[in-house]
XYZ file of C-alpha atoms in Angstrom:
521
model
C 0.003 -0.027 0.036
C 1.172 3.466 -0.768
C 2.604 5.307 2.269
C 0.223 8.252 2.322
C 1.079 9.866 5.664
C 4.666 9.508 6.633
C 4.493 9.984 10.380
C 6.790 8.882 13.205
C 4.873 6.149 14.963
C 6.805 6.220 18.175
C 6.058 9.922 18.426
C 2.434 9.172 17.785
C 2.325 6.529 20.453
C 3.788 8.826 23.094
C 1.522 11.588 22.080
C -1.597 9.417 22.096
C -0.842 8.310 25.646
C -0.667 11.916 26.738
C -3.833 12.741 24.911
C -5.817 9.934 26.625
C -4.797 11.278 30.013
C -5.278 14.910 29.115
C -8.620 14.517 27.419
C -9.943 12.453 30.375
C -9.081 15.534 32.477
C -10.417 18.022 29.966
C -13.788 16.442 29.664
C -14.208 15.389 33.320
C -14.939 19.026 34.202
C -17.753 19.195 31.639
C -21.444 18.837 32.253
C -23.339 16.228 30.344
C -24.779 18.653 27.775
C -22.241 20.567 25.624
C -24.104 23.850 25.860
C -23.849 23.827 29.631
C -20.108 23.313 29.805
C -18.225 25.250 32.424
C -14.484 24.766 32.578
C -11.643 25.615 34.842
C -10.336 28.845 33.280
C -6.728 27.819 34.164
C -7.003 24.478 32.413
C -5.750 25.641 28.972
C -2.559 26.914 30.637
C -1.968 23.431 32.054
C -2.304 21.696 28.692
C 0.190 22.082 25.870
C -0.902 22.953 22.343
C 0.434 19.630 21.127
C -1.752 17.649 23.577
C -4.931 19.620 22.783
C -4.174 19.579 19.035
C -3.683 15.771 19.006
C -6.853 15.182 21.003
C -8.931 17.480 18.825
C -7.718 15.672 15.683
C -8.375 12.257 17.093
C -11.905 13.015 18.342
C -12.870 15.146 15.334
C -11.430 13.108 12.419
C -10.710 9.576 13.589
C -13.549 9.541 16.109
C -13.648 7.164 19.041
C -15.575 3.926 18.612
C -18.620 5.244 20.459
C -19.233 7.857 17.768
C -17.606 6.121 14.747
C -19.676 2.961 15.205
C -22.972 4.822 15.279
C -22.387 7.830 13.040
C -19.907 6.609 10.412
C -20.878 2.933 10.217
C -24.464 2.159 11.372
C -25.903 5.358 9.975
C -24.031 7.116 7.162
C -22.113 4.191 5.598
C -25.390 2.189 5.451
C -27.525 5.134 4.303
C -25.016 5.518 1.445
C -25.161 1.798 0.611
C -21.491 0.974 1.095
C -21.724 -1.336 4.082
C -24.615 -3.401 5.388
C -25.284 -5.047 8.745
C -28.176 -7.011 7.212
C -26.440 -10.412 7.447
C -27.566 -13.523 9.344
C -26.280 -13.489 12.942
C -25.720 -9.780 13.087
C -27.376 -7.896 15.908
C -29.199 -5.824 13.281
C -30.156 -8.648 10.825
C -33.534 -8.233 9.391
C -34.177 -4.696 10.511
C -34.815 -1.394 8.859
C -31.464 0.461 8.903
C -33.210 3.627 7.735
C -34.865 3.799 11.125
C -33.914 6.212 13.922
C -32.310 4.904 17.089
C -32.338 7.824 19.444
C -29.461 6.517 21.547
C -27.220 6.333 18.537
C -28.408 9.800 17.433
C -27.716 11.269 20.904
C -24.192 9.749 20.689
C -23.422 11.428 17.397
C -24.646 14.822 18.561
C -23.761 14.977 22.202
C -20.318 13.271 22.119
C -19.212 15.168 18.984
C -19.948 18.516 20.554
C -18.496 17.742 23.962
C -15.307 16.126 22.627
C -14.641 18.395 19.588
C -16.393 21.748 19.979
C -15.155 22.435 23.500
C -11.586 21.449 22.853
C -11.375 23.319 19.563
C -12.135 26.384 21.561
C -9.505 25.361 24.230
C -7.020 25.118 21.363
C -7.958 28.506 20.011
C -7.361 30.010 23.517
C -3.958 28.309 23.788
C -2.784 29.606 20.345
C -4.045 33.033 21.345
C -1.890 32.890 24.504
C 1.060 31.802 22.413
C 0.383 34.629 19.952
C 0.558 31.963 17.147
C -1.472 33.321 14.304
C -0.888 30.337 12.132
C -1.978 27.994 14.935
C -5.126 30.037 15.361
C -5.858 29.833 11.592
C -5.252 26.066 11.563
C -7.671 25.732 14.549
C -10.323 27.674 12.683
C -9.892 25.541 9.643
C -10.435 22.399 11.831
C -13.491 24.116 13.335
C -14.849 24.622 9.826
C -14.419 20.910 9.028
C -16.148 19.893 12.205
C -19.158 22.172 11.774
C -19.422 21.282 8.114
C -19.819 17.641 9.184
C -22.334 18.467 11.974
C -24.571 20.677 9.862
C -24.482 18.099 7.039
C -25.758 15.560 9.496
C -28.422 17.493 11.408
C -29.068 20.691 9.409
C -29.385 23.715 11.664
C -27.009 23.436 14.598
C -25.264 25.736 17.088
C -22.450 27.602 15.324
C -21.961 31.336 15.810
C -22.161 31.191 19.636
C -19.983 28.145 20.019
C -17.015 28.962 17.894
C -15.837 31.876 19.930
C -13.078 31.393 22.558
C -15.211 32.849 25.250
C -17.159 30.253 27.138
C -20.756 30.844 27.885
C -22.966 28.672 30.117
C -26.175 29.634 28.419
C -27.676 27.226 25.883
C -26.581 28.321 22.408
C -28.926 29.358 19.538
C -29.065 27.281 16.363
C -27.938 28.848 13.062
C -29.554 27.963 9.710
C -27.510 25.723 7.474
C -27.316 28.517 4.816
C -25.814 30.913 7.454
C -23.344 28.179 8.560
C -22.268 27.360 4.997
C -21.776 31.035 3.989
C -19.935 31.811 7.223
C -17.616 28.795 6.843
C -16.914 29.586 3.205
C -15.965 33.133 4.181
C -13.942 32.142 7.194
C -11.886 29.542 5.347
C -10.933 32.259 2.856
C -10.036 34.560 5.751
C -7.760 31.910 7.338
C -6.037 31.367 3.973
C -5.353 35.084 3.963
C -4.085 34.970 7.547
C -1.572 32.225 6.623
C -0.566 33.979 3.421
C 2.907 32.907 2.331
C 4.013 32.060 5.869
C 5.896 28.811 6.281
C 6.361 29.147 10.098
C 5.502 25.836 11.700
C 2.662 26.107 14.239
C 3.283 25.535 17.937
C 2.438 22.013 19.071
C 3.352 20.526 15.750
C 3.938 17.137 17.263
C 0.321 16.891 17.936
C -0.583 17.641 14.347
C -0.879 14.135 12.904
C -2.206 15.384 9.612
C 0.303 17.911 8.452
C 3.028 18.204 11.156
C 2.324 21.859 11.683
C 2.827 22.929 8.069
C 0.642 26.009 7.548
C 0.780 25.869 3.709
C -0.669 22.437 3.650
C -3.446 23.487 5.939
C -4.069 26.499 3.624
C -4.403 24.062 0.698
C -6.830 21.877 2.696
C -8.892 24.995 3.552
C -9.202 25.837 -0.153
C -10.253 22.268 -1.033
C -12.871 22.184 1.715
C -14.226 25.455 0.199
C -14.578 23.736 -3.110
C -16.324 20.720 -1.542
C -18.787 22.936 0.261
C -19.330 25.383 -2.634
C -20.224 22.571 -5.013
C -22.458 20.905 -2.537
C -24.352 24.208 -1.844
C -24.220 25.568 -5.421
C -27.771 24.719 -6.393
C -29.187 25.960 -3.098
C -27.384 29.290 -3.219
C -28.480 29.728 -6.846
C -32.108 28.957 -5.944
C -31.891 31.596 -3.241
C -30.710 34.226 -5.779
C -27.051 33.988 -4.639
C -25.685 32.393 -7.788
C -23.117 35.106 -8.341
C -21.707 34.606 -4.876
C -21.272 30.846 -5.090
C -19.892 31.063 -8.657
C -17.228 33.478 -7.427
C -16.290 31.141 -4.572
C -15.898 28.153 -6.958
C -13.841 30.263 -9.397
C -11.619 31.500 -6.616
C -11.097 27.975 -5.297
C -9.864 26.913 -8.782
C -7.380 29.679 -8.872
C -5.755 28.634 -5.617
C -3.765 25.369 -4.841
C -5.928 22.308 -4.225
C -5.024 18.991 -2.595
C -3.094 16.420 -4.593
C -1.062 13.362 -3.867
C 1.693 15.341 -2.126
C -0.485 16.969 0.539
C -3.667 15.040 1.023
C -5.228 15.187 4.479
C -5.230 11.753 6.120
C -4.510 10.562 9.684
C -2.825 7.232 10.507
C -4.140 5.647 13.650
C -1.564 4.239 16.037
C -0.414 0.773 14.978
C 0.200 -0.092 18.609
C -2.797 -2.150 19.706
C -2.445 -1.012 23.350
C -2.508 2.688 22.425
C -5.276 2.159 19.893
C -7.308 0.104 22.355
C -7.084 2.876 24.946
C -8.428 5.220 22.277
C -11.337 2.930 21.405
C -9.950 1.941 18.081
C -11.598 2.242 14.681
C -13.417 -0.115 12.374
C -11.267 -2.981 13.488
C -12.390 -2.542 17.092
C -16.070 -2.840 16.091
C -15.576 -5.650 13.597
C -13.488 -7.978 15.793
C -14.561 -6.941 19.308
C -18.224 -8.091 19.434
C -18.555 -11.650 18.423
C -16.490 -13.678 15.930
C -19.076 -15.873 14.178
C -16.595 -18.747 14.568
C -17.153 -22.190 16.004
C -20.490 -22.701 14.298
C -22.449 -20.526 16.654
C -23.476 -18.143 13.881
C -23.040 -15.038 16.044
C -21.372 -12.276 14.123
C -22.115 -9.553 16.651
C -21.448 -6.175 15.099
C -19.858 -7.387 11.946
C -20.976 -6.108 8.618
C -20.601 -6.858 4.892
C -20.069 -4.965 1.662
C -23.034 -4.057 -0.518
C -23.823 -5.434 -3.922
C -23.656 -1.827 -5.359
C -20.055 -1.460 -4.144
C -18.975 -4.990 -5.169
C -20.686 -4.917 -8.506
C -19.246 -1.457 -9.540
C -15.834 -2.850 -9.025
C -16.322 -6.444 -10.191
C -18.165 -5.502 -13.421
C -15.339 -3.252 -14.444
C -12.273 -5.293 -13.541
C -11.447 -2.812 -10.844
C -8.020 -3.471 -9.147
C -9.354 -2.057 -5.934
C -11.769 -4.980 -5.349
C -9.293 -7.401 -3.759
C -7.816 -4.610 -1.636
C -11.213 -3.543 -0.248
C -13.152 -6.836 -0.026
C -12.557 -10.415 0.870
C -14.014 -13.300 -1.177
C -16.943 -15.026 0.545
C -16.157 -18.338 2.275
C -18.441 -20.049 -0.278
C -16.620 -18.431 -3.154
C -16.568 -15.199 -5.117
C -17.105 -11.595 -4.416
C -20.707 -11.157 -3.356
C -22.394 -8.057 -1.877
C -25.541 -7.713 0.076
C -28.318 -5.185 0.457
C -29.374 -2.974 3.444
C -32.932 -3.299 4.661
C -33.561 -6.838 3.546
C -36.243 -8.744 5.684
C -34.395 -11.981 5.236
C -30.625 -11.558 5.748
C -28.068 -13.657 3.747
C -25.710 -16.157 5.321
C -22.403 -14.721 6.637
C -20.335 -17.286 4.706
C -22.073 -16.306 1.405
C -20.985 -12.643 1.601
C -17.879 -10.542 1.030
C -16.588 -8.729 4.073
C -14.366 -5.642 4.395
C -10.723 -6.547 3.915
C -7.727 -6.086 6.202
C -7.141 -2.538 4.874
C -10.438 -1.578 6.454
C -10.721 -3.797 9.533
C -7.252 -5.396 10.029
C -6.924 -9.071 10.490
C -7.768 -8.920 14.231
C -8.396 -6.438 16.947
C -4.660 -5.975 17.448
C -3.266 -6.395 13.849
C -3.988 -3.324 11.828
C -0.658 -2.853 10.255
C -2.144 -2.554 6.738
C -5.158 -0.428 7.667
C -5.625 2.609 5.422
C -5.492 6.068 6.996
C -8.499 7.979 8.242
C -9.754 10.174 5.331
C -10.069 13.849 6.040
C -9.848 15.018 2.460
C -7.924 12.938 -0.145
C -6.326 13.644 -3.444
C -8.961 11.513 -5.102
C -11.819 13.605 -3.734
C -10.013 16.772 -4.714
C -9.665 15.578 -8.313
C -13.299 14.514 -8.481
C -14.408 17.893 -7.170
C -12.413 19.611 -9.776
C -13.817 17.244 -12.472
C -17.319 18.174 -11.432
C -16.502 21.872 -11.567
C -15.129 21.383 -15.060
C -18.279 19.657 -16.212
C -20.360 22.496 -14.720
C -18.496 24.993 -16.883
C -15.914 26.441 -14.513
C -12.917 25.320 -16.556
C -10.492 22.515 -16.591
C -10.067 19.130 -18.346
C -12.910 17.014 -16.757
C -11.684 13.695 -18.146
C -8.044 14.180 -17.096
C -9.115 15.222 -13.659
C -11.551 12.270 -13.423
C -8.831 9.807 -14.342
C -6.423 11.406 -11.916
C -9.061 10.850 -9.146
C -9.418 7.166 -10.037
C -5.654 6.694 -10.132
C -5.219 8.451 -6.783
C -7.756 6.200 -5.122
C -6.327 3.036 -6.645
C -2.972 4.005 -5.283
C -4.554 4.862 -1.860
C -5.765 1.262 -1.681
C -2.600 -0.248 -3.134
C -4.313 -1.597 -6.211
C -2.243 -3.006 -9.040
C -1.992 -2.171 -12.711
C -3.818 1.133 -12.392
C -2.636 2.282 -15.797
C -4.178 -0.804 -17.454
C -7.484 -0.037 -15.740
C -7.516 3.549 -17.136
C -6.599 2.305 -20.614
C -8.814 -0.715 -20.973
C -11.977 -0.057 -18.994
C -14.721 2.121 -20.518
C -15.797 3.360 -17.092
C -12.432 5.080 -16.643
C -13.202 7.529 -19.510
C -15.930 10.145 -19.381
C -18.430 9.789 -22.235
C -21.997 10.724 -23.196
C -24.120 13.749 -22.244
C -22.960 16.055 -19.417
C -25.295 14.513 -16.868
C -24.025 11.042 -17.695
C -20.500 12.209 -17.219
C -21.391 13.859 -13.922
C -22.900 10.569 -12.788
C -19.635 8.827 -13.645
C -17.772 11.353 -11.497
C -20.346 10.980 -8.628
C -20.043 7.170 -8.675
C -16.277 7.199 -8.582
C -16.302 9.747 -5.884
C -18.751 7.653 -3.941
C -16.407 4.605 -4.310
C -13.361 6.697 -3.348
C -15.052 7.905 -0.101
C -15.435 4.426 1.301
C -14.748 4.469 5.035
C -15.777 8.148 5.184
C -19.538 7.524 5.453
C -20.351 11.147 6.240
C -19.036 12.352 2.918
C -20.591 9.412 1.076
C -23.955 10.106 2.589
C -23.826 13.822 1.809
C -22.972 13.083 -1.856
C -25.785 10.428 -2.071
C -28.316 12.912 -0.727
C -27.280 15.796 -2.926
C -27.297 13.920 -6.264
C -29.928 11.186 -5.455
C -27.447 8.434 -6.115
C -29.448 5.699 -4.335
C -32.963 5.014 -5.751
C -35.893 4.606 -3.399
C -36.691 1.134 -2.183
C -40.256 0.284 -3.180
C -40.305 -3.524 -2.712
C -42.036 -3.842 0.731
C -42.092 -7.641 0.446
C -38.377 -8.358 0.515
C -37.274 -5.018 2.070
C -38.379 -2.716 4.784
C -40.196 0.310 3.506
C -41.172 2.109 6.696
C -42.196 5.635 7.666
C -41.078 8.331 7.767
C -38.475 7.512 5.054
C -40.595 5.153 3.039
C -37.605 3.414 1.453
C -35.721 6.622 0.623
C -32.286 7.406 1.950
C -32.711 9.437 5.152
C -32.072 13.157 4.633
C -30.801 13.973 8.071
C -30.567 12.774 11.710
C -33.011 13.884 14.352
C -31.800 16.121 17.179
C -30.428 14.754 20.391
C -33.139 14.080 23.002
C -30.869 15.403 25.745
C -30.402 18.638 23.768
C -34.092 18.840 23.186
C -34.672 18.845 26.933
C -31.844 21.096 28.053
C -31.991 23.564 25.112
C -35.652 23.142 24.179
C -36.398 26.712 23.160
C -33.564 26.888 20.630
C -34.144 23.384 19.353
C -37.771 24.198 18.727
C -36.822 27.393 16.874
C -34.501 25.338 14.720
C -37.363 22.884 13.942
C -39.714 25.666 13.157
C -37.238 27.150 10.682
C -36.043 23.832 9.065
C -39.064 21.570 9.216
C -40.194 18.566 11.271
C -37.601 16.836 13.353
C -37.716 13.612 11.311
C -35.155 11.876 9.098
C -37.073 12.694 5.934
C -36.810 16.472 6.262
C -34.407 17.664 3.576
C -31.472 19.949 4.437
C -31.198 23.449 2.857
C -28.631 22.324 0.240
C -30.536 19.149 -0.581
C -32.653 20.730 -3.280
C -32.714 18.021 -6.005
């Protein structure tokens, strides 16, 4: 596999141990609900920028098991039809995966805000004390990534009142998704301007597992996030009469450096099982830690399989990523399943995620791919989409660069032959058909980043509605359609009821079928 993020593992191990201890202390002084947090004002002075930085990156991008299991796997990766827990013996076999589980939803909302939002502000305070303007800019870029994820999951969320370094005990107001998107787009540009041409490494660079404190790489990430968000919200801004604004953002993004293979944003989890276990682990923790399915007992616990949509897209086109991503079924061949089936297939008949996703055991994850923040492949596909929409650039060349980058990410072989020999690797047909090719390859390239897969699926309606209520679950309120959002946290609805209700009044009913502002298709 290509070495995407060349980090010093021993350094990461030492840093992670410190983070575990420090974050336990940071969060122990917090109340249960993020909006009621009241901290020791001296605490940021006791914690170094490297410790807070490392913890922020872990909880925001890698996510501990408690959040990753629910938000990234059970919800978004299944909503986007990449993984499925609908397999015999699974705890969720035969159920409707489009349904809401309020406990899972609470975990995604509450834990994300308490772990990420609070400590991003702690980090902003620390860099202010250090008078590190590049560090402040990097922190605000990470804030933008966090709030982009949260608003894409829930819609209207607290933003303006919780990004400031000043800590308030009062429950925060919710901002509309349009306000959040426009504010982030403008703030990312502002942070790019703050960094300018500076190459001064930020303080606490040993805690920056993504870029090692390099401000220019963070600047490039900020610009690529702008392009991602601008394309996602383009139709909504245009429908609101703000087409000139969003067109200017996209044009400006294309004039500035964008992520490529030399500076993609990924984070390698610790390869040390003890360190990783203390941090709750990733997909491997969930896959191997809750029932093995061995010994003839048929219990697969939390395990999951790949979908037929994913397997078929690769298998039908001789895609070299297939053996890197999937395992052959015990009974032979690459076979994917479907979410929401009433009768789940047998475990031994299905393809499971391969070692590069889940390792070979709880403790052996040496070949596991890095956590995706924003990869070269996604950057190229974004640029290809922009080219097809008329903003300039060679769409086919960018499309093929995206495919090549993702094949290399997974360590696939003979990538050049795939580009040369397979029709799917060349854009063809009407513009909409070419856009669909880009969307499908971007969907494939976002595997393991369910949040981005789900956002793409909703925006371009990539997954058709399920209408067969005999073999599949077609239940209210989604009626077989991919959920458009998650419901709000029940704890938040109790402790911040006035502001939550105002958000619901502005956005629509607090159900999974209520479309977000940018979801206008």
